[in-house]
Amino acid sequence: MNGKINVTVWNEYRHELQHETCRKAYPQGIHVAVGEALLEDGAFDVNYAWLDKDAEHGLSQELLDKTDVLFWWGHMAHGEVKDEIVDRVQKRVQEGMGLVVLHSGHKSKIFMRMLGTTCNLKWREVGEKERIWNIEPAHPIAAGLPEHFELPHTEMYGERFDIPTPKDVVFITWYEGGEVFRSGVTFERGYGRIFYFAPGHETFPIFYDKNIRKVLVNAAKWAAPRIVREIPCPCVKPLEEIKTKLEE
Ligand code: ZN
């Protein structure tokens, strides 16, 4: 224990190995770009895990038990994530671990499991401009960010985004093509906090943008556990004597 927040960055890590354009944007993988943004801040210890790391996708119970916040980036192989690992992550989030889901992770098993909806949206991949509006400047995830900032090239994710009503909508995005999107939203499930952040397409260097990196750092701090506790379902004895009798 060194007082740092333990983050595990999970990346599917297939695009970067298979596609030259993604390898150019993220030579060491998206997970390393995200992890370096966190390490730069100094408040975190960072572990990396990916789909093909081992039989458990790098997410052993031991690692999860010491993980305060799990980041998740996936896209082309959501279906290959084993249900038993999804069960394991879900339980850990309910017990207090933070979960930060990035970009195409909106269709990951874990995100859909936590939210219970299709998480479908509109999309278009032409490299248009994105303007992200910080509509809750007092929210910890928006700390230090300007009222709005732009990404020169992005993948469009448009409404309607089929999610439950979020706890907070921190960011709203406008795209050059005219659509809008709730691009930064929070949820709570059990004792765990969840943040979804839309930017992060695999062919654009979005995770090197200084404002985006600030959001990642803020989100990891916000999502860190307040308590970690199992959630039982016990039959309990009364605290006071109960005088009410059932009628014969
Ligand atoms: Zn994408």
mmCIF file of C-alpha atoms and ligand atoms in Angstrom:
data_model
loop_
_atom_site.group_PDB
_atom_site.id
_atom_site.type_symbol
_atom_site.label_atom_id
_atom_site.label_comp_id
_atom_site.label_asym_id
_atom_site.label_seq_id
_atom_site.Cartn_x
_atom_site.Cartn_y
_atom_site.Cartn_z
ATOM 1 C CA MET A 1 0.000 0.000 0.000
ATOM 2 C CA ASN A 2 1.525 3.283 -1.094
ATOM 3 C CA GLY A 3 -1.608 5.414 -1.074
ATOM 4 C CA LYS A 4 -1.952 5.245 -4.828
ATOM 5 C CA ILE A 5 -5.106 4.249 -6.697
ATOM 6 C CA ASN A 6 -4.690 0.849 -8.372
ATOM 7 C CA VAL A 7 -5.930 1.001 -11.941
ATOM 8 C CA THR A 8 -6.142 -1.913 -14.357
ATOM 9 C CA VAL A 9 -6.457 -0.853 -17.992
ATOM 10 C CA TRP A 10 -8.112 -3.630 -20.011
ATOM 11 C CA ASN A 11 -7.857 -3.445 -23.783
ATOM 12 C CA GLU A 12 -9.104 -5.941 -26.330
ATOM 13 C CA TYR A 13 -5.765 -5.318 -28.159
ATOM 14 C CA ARG A 14 -6.662 -6.846 -31.520
ATOM 15 C CA HIS A 15 -6.978 -3.799 -33.811
ATOM 16 C CA GLU A 16 -3.466 -2.575 -32.995
ATOM 17 C CA LEU A 17 -1.964 -5.989 -33.794
ATOM 18 C CA GLN A 18 -3.969 -6.529 -36.979
ATOM 19 C CA HIS A 19 -4.330 -3.100 -38.598
ATOM 20 C CA GLU A 20 -1.491 -0.807 -39.645
ATOM 21 C CA THR A 21 -3.529 2.415 -39.170
ATOM 22 C CA CYS A 22 -4.262 1.479 -35.553
ATOM 23 C CA ARG A 23 -0.663 0.461 -34.913
ATOM 24 C CA LYS A 24 0.425 3.874 -36.218
ATOM 25 C CA ALA A 25 -1.945 5.644 -33.821
ATOM 26 C CA TYR A 26 -1.140 3.348 -30.871
ATOM 27 C CA PRO A 27 2.188 1.546 -31.406
ATOM 28 C CA GLN A 28 2.117 -0.051 -27.932
ATOM 29 C CA GLY A 29 -1.649 -0.465 -27.802
ATOM 30 C CA ILE A 30 -4.487 1.748 -26.620
ATOM 31 C CA HIS A 31 -4.046 0.410 -23.071
ATOM 32 C CA VAL A 32 -0.536 1.821 -22.823
ATOM 33 C CA ALA A 33 -1.659 5.274 -24.066
ATOM 34 C CA VAL A 34 -4.410 5.317 -21.434
ATOM 35 C CA GLY A 35 -2.070 3.986 -18.747
ATOM 36 C CA GLU A 36 0.602 6.588 -19.523
ATOM 37 C CA ALA A 37 -1.953 9.373 -19.147
ATOM 38 C CA LEU A 38 -2.679 8.066 -15.647
ATOM 39 C CA LEU A 39 0.972 7.484 -14.723
ATOM 40 C CA GLU A 40 1.821 11.053 -15.774
ATOM 41 C CA ASP A 41 -0.532 12.290 -13.061
ATOM 42 C CA GLY A 42 1.293 10.406 -10.317
ATOM 43 C CA ALA A 43 -1.784 9.318 -8.326
ATOM 44 C CA PHE A 44 -2.003 5.828 -9.806
ATOM 45 C CA ASP A 45 -0.368 2.450 -10.059
ATOM 46 C CA VAL A 46 -1.283 0.902 -13.408
ATOM 47 C CA ASN A 47 -1.612 -2.719 -14.521
ATOM 48 C CA TYR A 48 -2.446 -3.825 -18.044
ATOM 49 C CA ALA A 49 -4.651 -6.699 -19.158
ATOM 50 C CA TRP A 50 -5.969 -7.740 -22.571
ATOM 51 C CA LEU A 51 -8.201 -10.321 -24.204
ATOM 52 C CA ASP A 52 -5.487 -12.788 -25.253
ATOM 53 C CA LYS A 53 -3.162 -12.240 -22.283
ATOM 54 C CA ASP A 54 -4.180 -15.568 -20.708
ATOM 55 C CA ALA A 55 -7.215 -17.834 -20.289
ATOM 56 C CA GLU A 56 -8.832 -15.236 -17.994
ATOM 57 C CA HIS A 57 -8.192 -12.288 -20.348
ATOM 58 C CA GLY A 58 -5.636 -11.119 -17.779
ATOM 59 C CA LEU A 59 -8.391 -10.536 -15.214
ATOM 60 C CA SER A 60 -7.629 -13.004 -12.423
ATOM 61 C CA GLN A 61 -9.663 -12.741 -9.239
ATOM 62 C CA GLU A 62 -6.438 -11.795 -7.475
ATOM 63 C CA LEU A 63 -5.846 -8.833 -9.810
ATOM 64 C CA LEU A 64 -9.464 -7.681 -9.629
ATOM 65 C CA ASP A 65 -9.401 -7.878 -5.831
ATOM 66 C CA LYS A 66 -6.605 -5.307 -5.743
ATOM 67 C CA THR A 67 -7.998 -3.177 -8.584
ATOM 68 C CA ASP A 68 -9.672 0.066 -7.505
ATOM 69 C CA VAL A 69 -10.691 1.179 -10.996
ATOM 70 C CA LEU A 70 -10.957 -0.915 -14.169
ATOM 71 C CA PHE A 71 -10.757 0.793 -17.566
ATOM 72 C CA TRP A 72 -12.322 -1.081 -20.510
ATOM 73 C CA TRP A 73 -11.701 -0.641 -24.251
ATOM 74 C CA GLY A 74 -13.069 -3.263 -26.651
ATOM 75 C CA HIS A 75 -14.609 -3.397 -30.112
ATOM 76 C CA MET A 76 -14.209 -6.313 -32.535
ATOM 77 C CA ALA A 77 -14.241 -9.215 -30.098
ATOM 78 C CA HIS A 78 -16.803 -8.366 -27.411
ATOM 79 C CA GLY A 79 -18.324 -11.837 -27.895
ATOM 80 C CA GLU A 80 -15.038 -13.561 -27.026
ATOM 81 C CA VAL A 81 -15.016 -12.234 -23.476
ATOM 82 C CA LYS A 82 -15.997 -15.177 -21.292
ATOM 83 C CA ASP A 83 -19.215 -14.828 -19.333
ATOM 84 C CA GLU A 84 -17.504 -16.074 -16.161
ATOM 85 C CA ILE A 85 -15.092 -13.131 -16.365
ATOM 86 C CA VAL A 86 -17.992 -10.729 -16.937
ATOM 87 C CA ASP A 87 -19.670 -12.226 -13.826
ATOM 88 C CA ARG A 88 -16.465 -11.658 -11.867
ATOM 89 C CA VAL A 89 -16.111 -8.017 -12.968
ATOM 90 C CA GLN A 90 -19.804 -7.282 -12.365
ATOM 91 C CA LYS A 91 -19.620 -8.607 -8.791
ATOM 92 C CA ARG A 92 -16.511 -6.571 -8.095
ATOM 93 C CA VAL A 93 -18.169 -3.376 -9.423
ATOM 94 C CA GLN A 94 -21.252 -4.023 -7.285
ATOM 95 C CA GLU A 95 -18.939 -4.371 -4.277
ATOM 96 C CA GLY A 96 -17.278 -1.013 -4.940
ATOM 97 C CA MET A 97 -14.703 -1.147 -7.771
ATOM 98 C CA GLY A 98 -14.921 1.710 -10.263
ATOM 99 C CA LEU A 99 -15.463 0.990 -13.966
ATOM 100 C CA VAL A 100 -14.540 3.385 -16.783
ATOM 101 C CA VAL A 101 -15.812 2.239 -20.176
ATOM 102 C CA LEU A 102 -14.306 3.876 -23.243
ATOM 103 C CA HIS A 103 -15.668 4.443 -26.764
ATOM 104 C CA SER A 104 -16.734 1.169 -28.465
ATOM 105 C CA GLY A 105 -16.880 -0.466 -25.047
ATOM 106 C CA HIS A 106 -20.507 0.702 -25.175
ATOM 107 C CA LYS A 107 -21.298 -2.723 -26.711
ATOM 108 C CA SER A 108 -19.074 -4.716 -24.332
ATOM 109 C CA LYS A 109 -20.689 -7.511 -22.342
ATOM 110 C CA ILE A 110 -19.745 -5.856 -19.061
ATOM 111 C CA PHE A 111 -21.255 -2.447 -19.934
ATOM 112 C CA MET A 112 -24.496 -3.954 -21.266
ATOM 113 C CA ARG A 113 -24.645 -6.217 -18.208
ATOM 114 C CA MET A 114 -24.227 -3.304 -15.801
ATOM 115 C CA LEU A 115 -26.794 -1.131 -17.605
ATOM 116 C CA GLY A 116 -29.338 -3.707 -18.764
ATOM 117 C CA THR A 117 -30.118 -1.951 -22.051
ATOM 118 C CA THR A 118 -28.977 -2.453 -25.667
ATOM 119 C CA CYS A 119 -26.505 0.484 -25.428
ATOM 120 C CA ASN A 120 -27.072 0.964 -29.170
ATOM 121 C CA LEU A 121 -26.334 4.274 -30.880
ATOM 122 C CA LYS A 122 -25.875 5.800 -34.340
ATOM 123 C CA TRP A 123 -22.352 5.838 -35.776
ATOM 124 C CA ARG A 124 -20.349 7.094 -38.762
ATOM 125 C CA GLU A 125 -16.636 6.815 -39.430
ATOM 126 C CA VAL A 126 -15.487 9.637 -41.719
ATOM 127 C CA GLY A 127 -13.054 11.477 -39.419
ATOM 128 C CA GLU A 128 -15.231 14.531 -38.811
ATOM 129 C CA LYS A 129 -14.671 17.177 -36.117
ATOM 130 C CA GLU A 130 -16.099 16.744 -32.602
ATOM 131 C CA ARG A 131 -16.806 19.481 -30.059
ATOM 132 C CA ILE A 132 -17.168 18.273 -26.468
ATOM 133 C CA TRP A 133 -19.194 20.526 -24.160
ATOM 134 C CA ASN A 134 -18.440 20.458 -20.451
ATOM 135 C CA ILE A 135 -21.946 20.977 -19.087
ATOM 136 C CA GLU A 136 -21.206 20.152 -15.419
ATOM 137 C CA PRO A 137 -18.052 22.144 -14.613
ATOM 138 C CA ALA A 138 -18.528 21.469 -10.874
ATOM 139 C CA HIS A 139 -18.410 17.690 -11.416
ATOM 140 C CA PRO A 140 -15.088 16.082 -10.361
ATOM 141 C CA ILE A 141 -14.727 14.481 -13.816
ATOM 142 C CA ALA A 142 -14.857 17.953 -15.426
ATOM 143 C CA ALA A 143 -12.272 19.510 -13.083
ATOM 144 C CA GLY A 144 -9.798 21.761 -14.894
ATOM 145 C CA LEU A 145 -11.453 21.373 -18.282
ATOM 146 C CA PRO A 146 -12.558 24.263 -20.487
ATOM 147 C CA GLU A 147 -16.202 24.951 -21.318
ATOM 148 C CA HIS A 148 -15.674 23.124 -24.597
ATOM 149 C CA PHE A 149 -12.841 21.542 -26.527
ATOM 150 C CA GLU A 150 -12.452 19.961 -29.923
ATOM 151 C CA LEU A 151 -11.050 16.827 -31.511
ATOM 152 C CA PRO A 152 -10.070 17.393 -35.158
ATOM 153 C CA HIS A 153 -10.978 13.845 -36.239
ATOM 154 C CA THR A 154 -13.365 11.448 -34.558
ATOM 155 C CA GLU A 155 -15.881 8.697 -35.108
ATOM 156 C CA MET A 156 -19.449 9.999 -34.745
ATOM 157 C CA TYR A 157 -21.562 8.397 -32.025
ATOM 158 C CA GLY A 158 -25.065 9.870 -32.152
ATOM 159 C CA GLU A 159 -28.287 9.837 -30.181
ATOM 160 C CA ARG A 160 -30.377 8.111 -29.337
ATOM 161 C CA PHE A 161 -27.979 6.274 -27.070
ATOM 162 C CA ASP A 162 -30.010 3.467 -25.497
ATOM 163 C CA ILE A 163 -28.865 3.707 -21.885
ATOM 164 C CA PRO A 164 -30.809 4.085 -18.642
ATOM 165 C CA THR A 165 -31.126 7.692 -17.444
ATOM 166 C CA PRO A 166 -27.597 8.477 -16.227
ATOM 167 C CA LYS A 167 -26.840 9.746 -12.734
ATOM 168 C CA ASP A 168 -24.899 12.659 -14.247
ATOM 169 C CA VAL A 169 -24.416 13.840 -17.818
ATOM 170 C CA VAL A 170 -21.023 15.542 -17.632
ATOM 171 C CA PHE A 171 -20.274 16.017 -21.343
ATOM 172 C CA ILE A 172 -22.387 16.499 -24.440
ATOM 173 C CA THR A 173 -20.803 16.271 -27.866
ATOM 174 C CA TRP A 174 -21.629 18.046 -31.115
ATOM 175 C CA TYR A 175 -20.368 16.553 -34.365
ATOM 176 C CA GLU A 176 -19.609 18.315 -37.622
ATOM 177 C CA GLY A 177 -22.288 16.220 -39.346
ATOM 178 C CA GLY A 178 -24.977 17.616 -37.039
ATOM 179 C CA GLU A 179 -25.622 14.858 -34.485
ATOM 180 C CA VAL A 180 -25.303 15.226 -30.719
ATOM 181 C CA PHE A 181 -24.403 12.666 -28.049
ATOM 182 C CA ARG A 182 -24.286 12.287 -24.273
ATOM 183 C CA SER A 183 -20.548 11.608 -24.456
ATOM 184 C CA GLY A 184 -19.695 11.507 -20.752
ATOM 185 C CA VAL A 185 -22.210 9.861 -18.418
ATOM 186 C CA THR A 186 -22.112 8.342 -14.937
ATOM 187 C CA PHE A 187 -23.979 5.521 -13.233
ATOM 188 C CA GLU A 188 -23.881 3.774 -9.876
ATOM 189 C CA ARG A 189 -24.440 0.065 -9.465
ATOM 190 C CA GLY A 190 -24.234 -1.336 -5.976
ATOM 191 C CA TYR A 191 -21.334 0.509 -4.317
ATOM 192 C CA GLY A 192 -19.487 0.925 -7.613
ATOM 193 C CA ARG A 193 -19.266 3.985 -9.807
ATOM 194 C CA ILE A 194 -19.333 3.726 -13.604
ATOM 195 C CA PHE A 195 -18.261 6.361 -16.147
ATOM 196 C CA TYR A 196 -18.753 5.995 -19.880
ATOM 197 C CA PHE A 197 -16.725 8.275 -22.176
ATOM 198 C CA ALA A 198 -17.388 8.200 -25.918
ATOM 199 C CA PRO A 199 -14.174 9.518 -27.585
ATOM 200 C CA GLY A 200 -11.421 7.007 -28.368
ATOM 201 C CA HIS A 201 -11.655 5.521 -31.862
ATOM 202 C CA GLU A 202 -8.721 3.224 -32.602
ATOM 203 C CA THR A 203 -7.387 5.016 -35.711
ATOM 204 C CA PHE A 204 -7.245 8.542 -34.243
ATOM 205 C CA PRO A 205 -4.674 9.638 -31.616
ATOM 206 C CA ILE A 206 -7.458 10.792 -29.271
ATOM 207 C CA PHE A 207 -5.938 9.297 -26.106
ATOM 208 C CA TYR A 208 -2.904 11.602 -26.525
ATOM 209 C CA ASP A 209 -5.070 14.747 -26.447
ATOM 210 C CA LYS A 210 -4.379 16.705 -23.258
ATOM 211 C CA ASN A 211 -8.044 17.380 -22.455
ATOM 212 C CA ILE A 212 -8.984 13.748 -23.038
ATOM 213 C CA ARG A 213 -6.114 12.660 -20.768
ATOM 214 C CA LYS A 214 -7.400 15.037 -18.097
ATOM 215 C CA VAL A 215 -10.821 13.381 -18.327
ATOM 216 C CA LEU A 216 -9.204 9.924 -17.929
ATOM 217 C CA VAL A 217 -7.320 11.044 -14.812
ATOM 218 C CA ASN A 218 -10.379 12.757 -13.310
ATOM 219 C CA ALA A 219 -12.572 9.739 -14.058
ATOM 220 C CA ALA A 220 -10.144 7.333 -12.395
ATOM 221 C CA LYS A 221 -10.047 9.493 -9.255
ATOM 222 C CA TRP A 222 -13.836 9.887 -9.190
ATOM 223 C CA ALA A 223 -14.484 6.166 -9.720
ATOM 224 C CA ALA A 224 -12.076 4.999 -6.987
ATOM 225 C CA PRO A 225 -13.959 3.025 -4.324
ATOM 226 C CA ARG A 226 -15.462 4.797 -1.321
ATOM 227 C CA ILE A 227 -16.157 1.460 0.362
ATOM 228 C CA VAL A 228 -15.596 -2.104 -0.801
ATOM 229 C CA ARG A 229 -18.080 -4.505 0.693
ATOM 230 C CA GLU A 230 -19.969 -7.637 -0.249
ATOM 231 C CA ILE A 231 -23.702 -7.208 -0.681
ATOM 232 C CA PRO A 232 -25.437 -10.050 1.196
ATOM 233 C CA CYS A 233 -29.137 -10.899 1.308
ATOM 234 C CA PRO A 234 -29.602 -12.027 4.939
ATOM 235 C CA CYS A 235 -32.663 -13.121 6.931
ATOM 236 C CA VAL A 236 -32.323 -11.113 10.180
ATOM 237 C CA LYS A 237 -33.602 -11.182 13.747
ATOM 238 C CA PRO A 238 -35.624 -8.091 14.838
ATOM 239 C CA LEU A 239 -33.847 -5.326 16.792
ATOM 240 C CA GLU A 240 -36.891 -4.805 19.039
ATOM 241 C CA GLU A 241 -39.409 -7.249 20.433
ATOM 242 C CA ILE A 242 -42.242 -7.592 17.940
ATOM 243 C CA LYS A 243 -45.621 -7.658 19.718
ATOM 244 C CA THR A 244 -47.800 -7.916 16.676
ATOM 245 C CA LYS A 245 -49.215 -11.433 16.435
ATOM 246 C CA LEU A 246 -50.570 -13.069 13.355
ATOM 247 C CA GLU A 247 -54.263 -13.775 13.795
ATOM 248 C CA GLU A 248 -55.183 -17.468 14.182
HETATM 249 ZN ZN ZN B 1 -14.567 3.412 -33.073
#
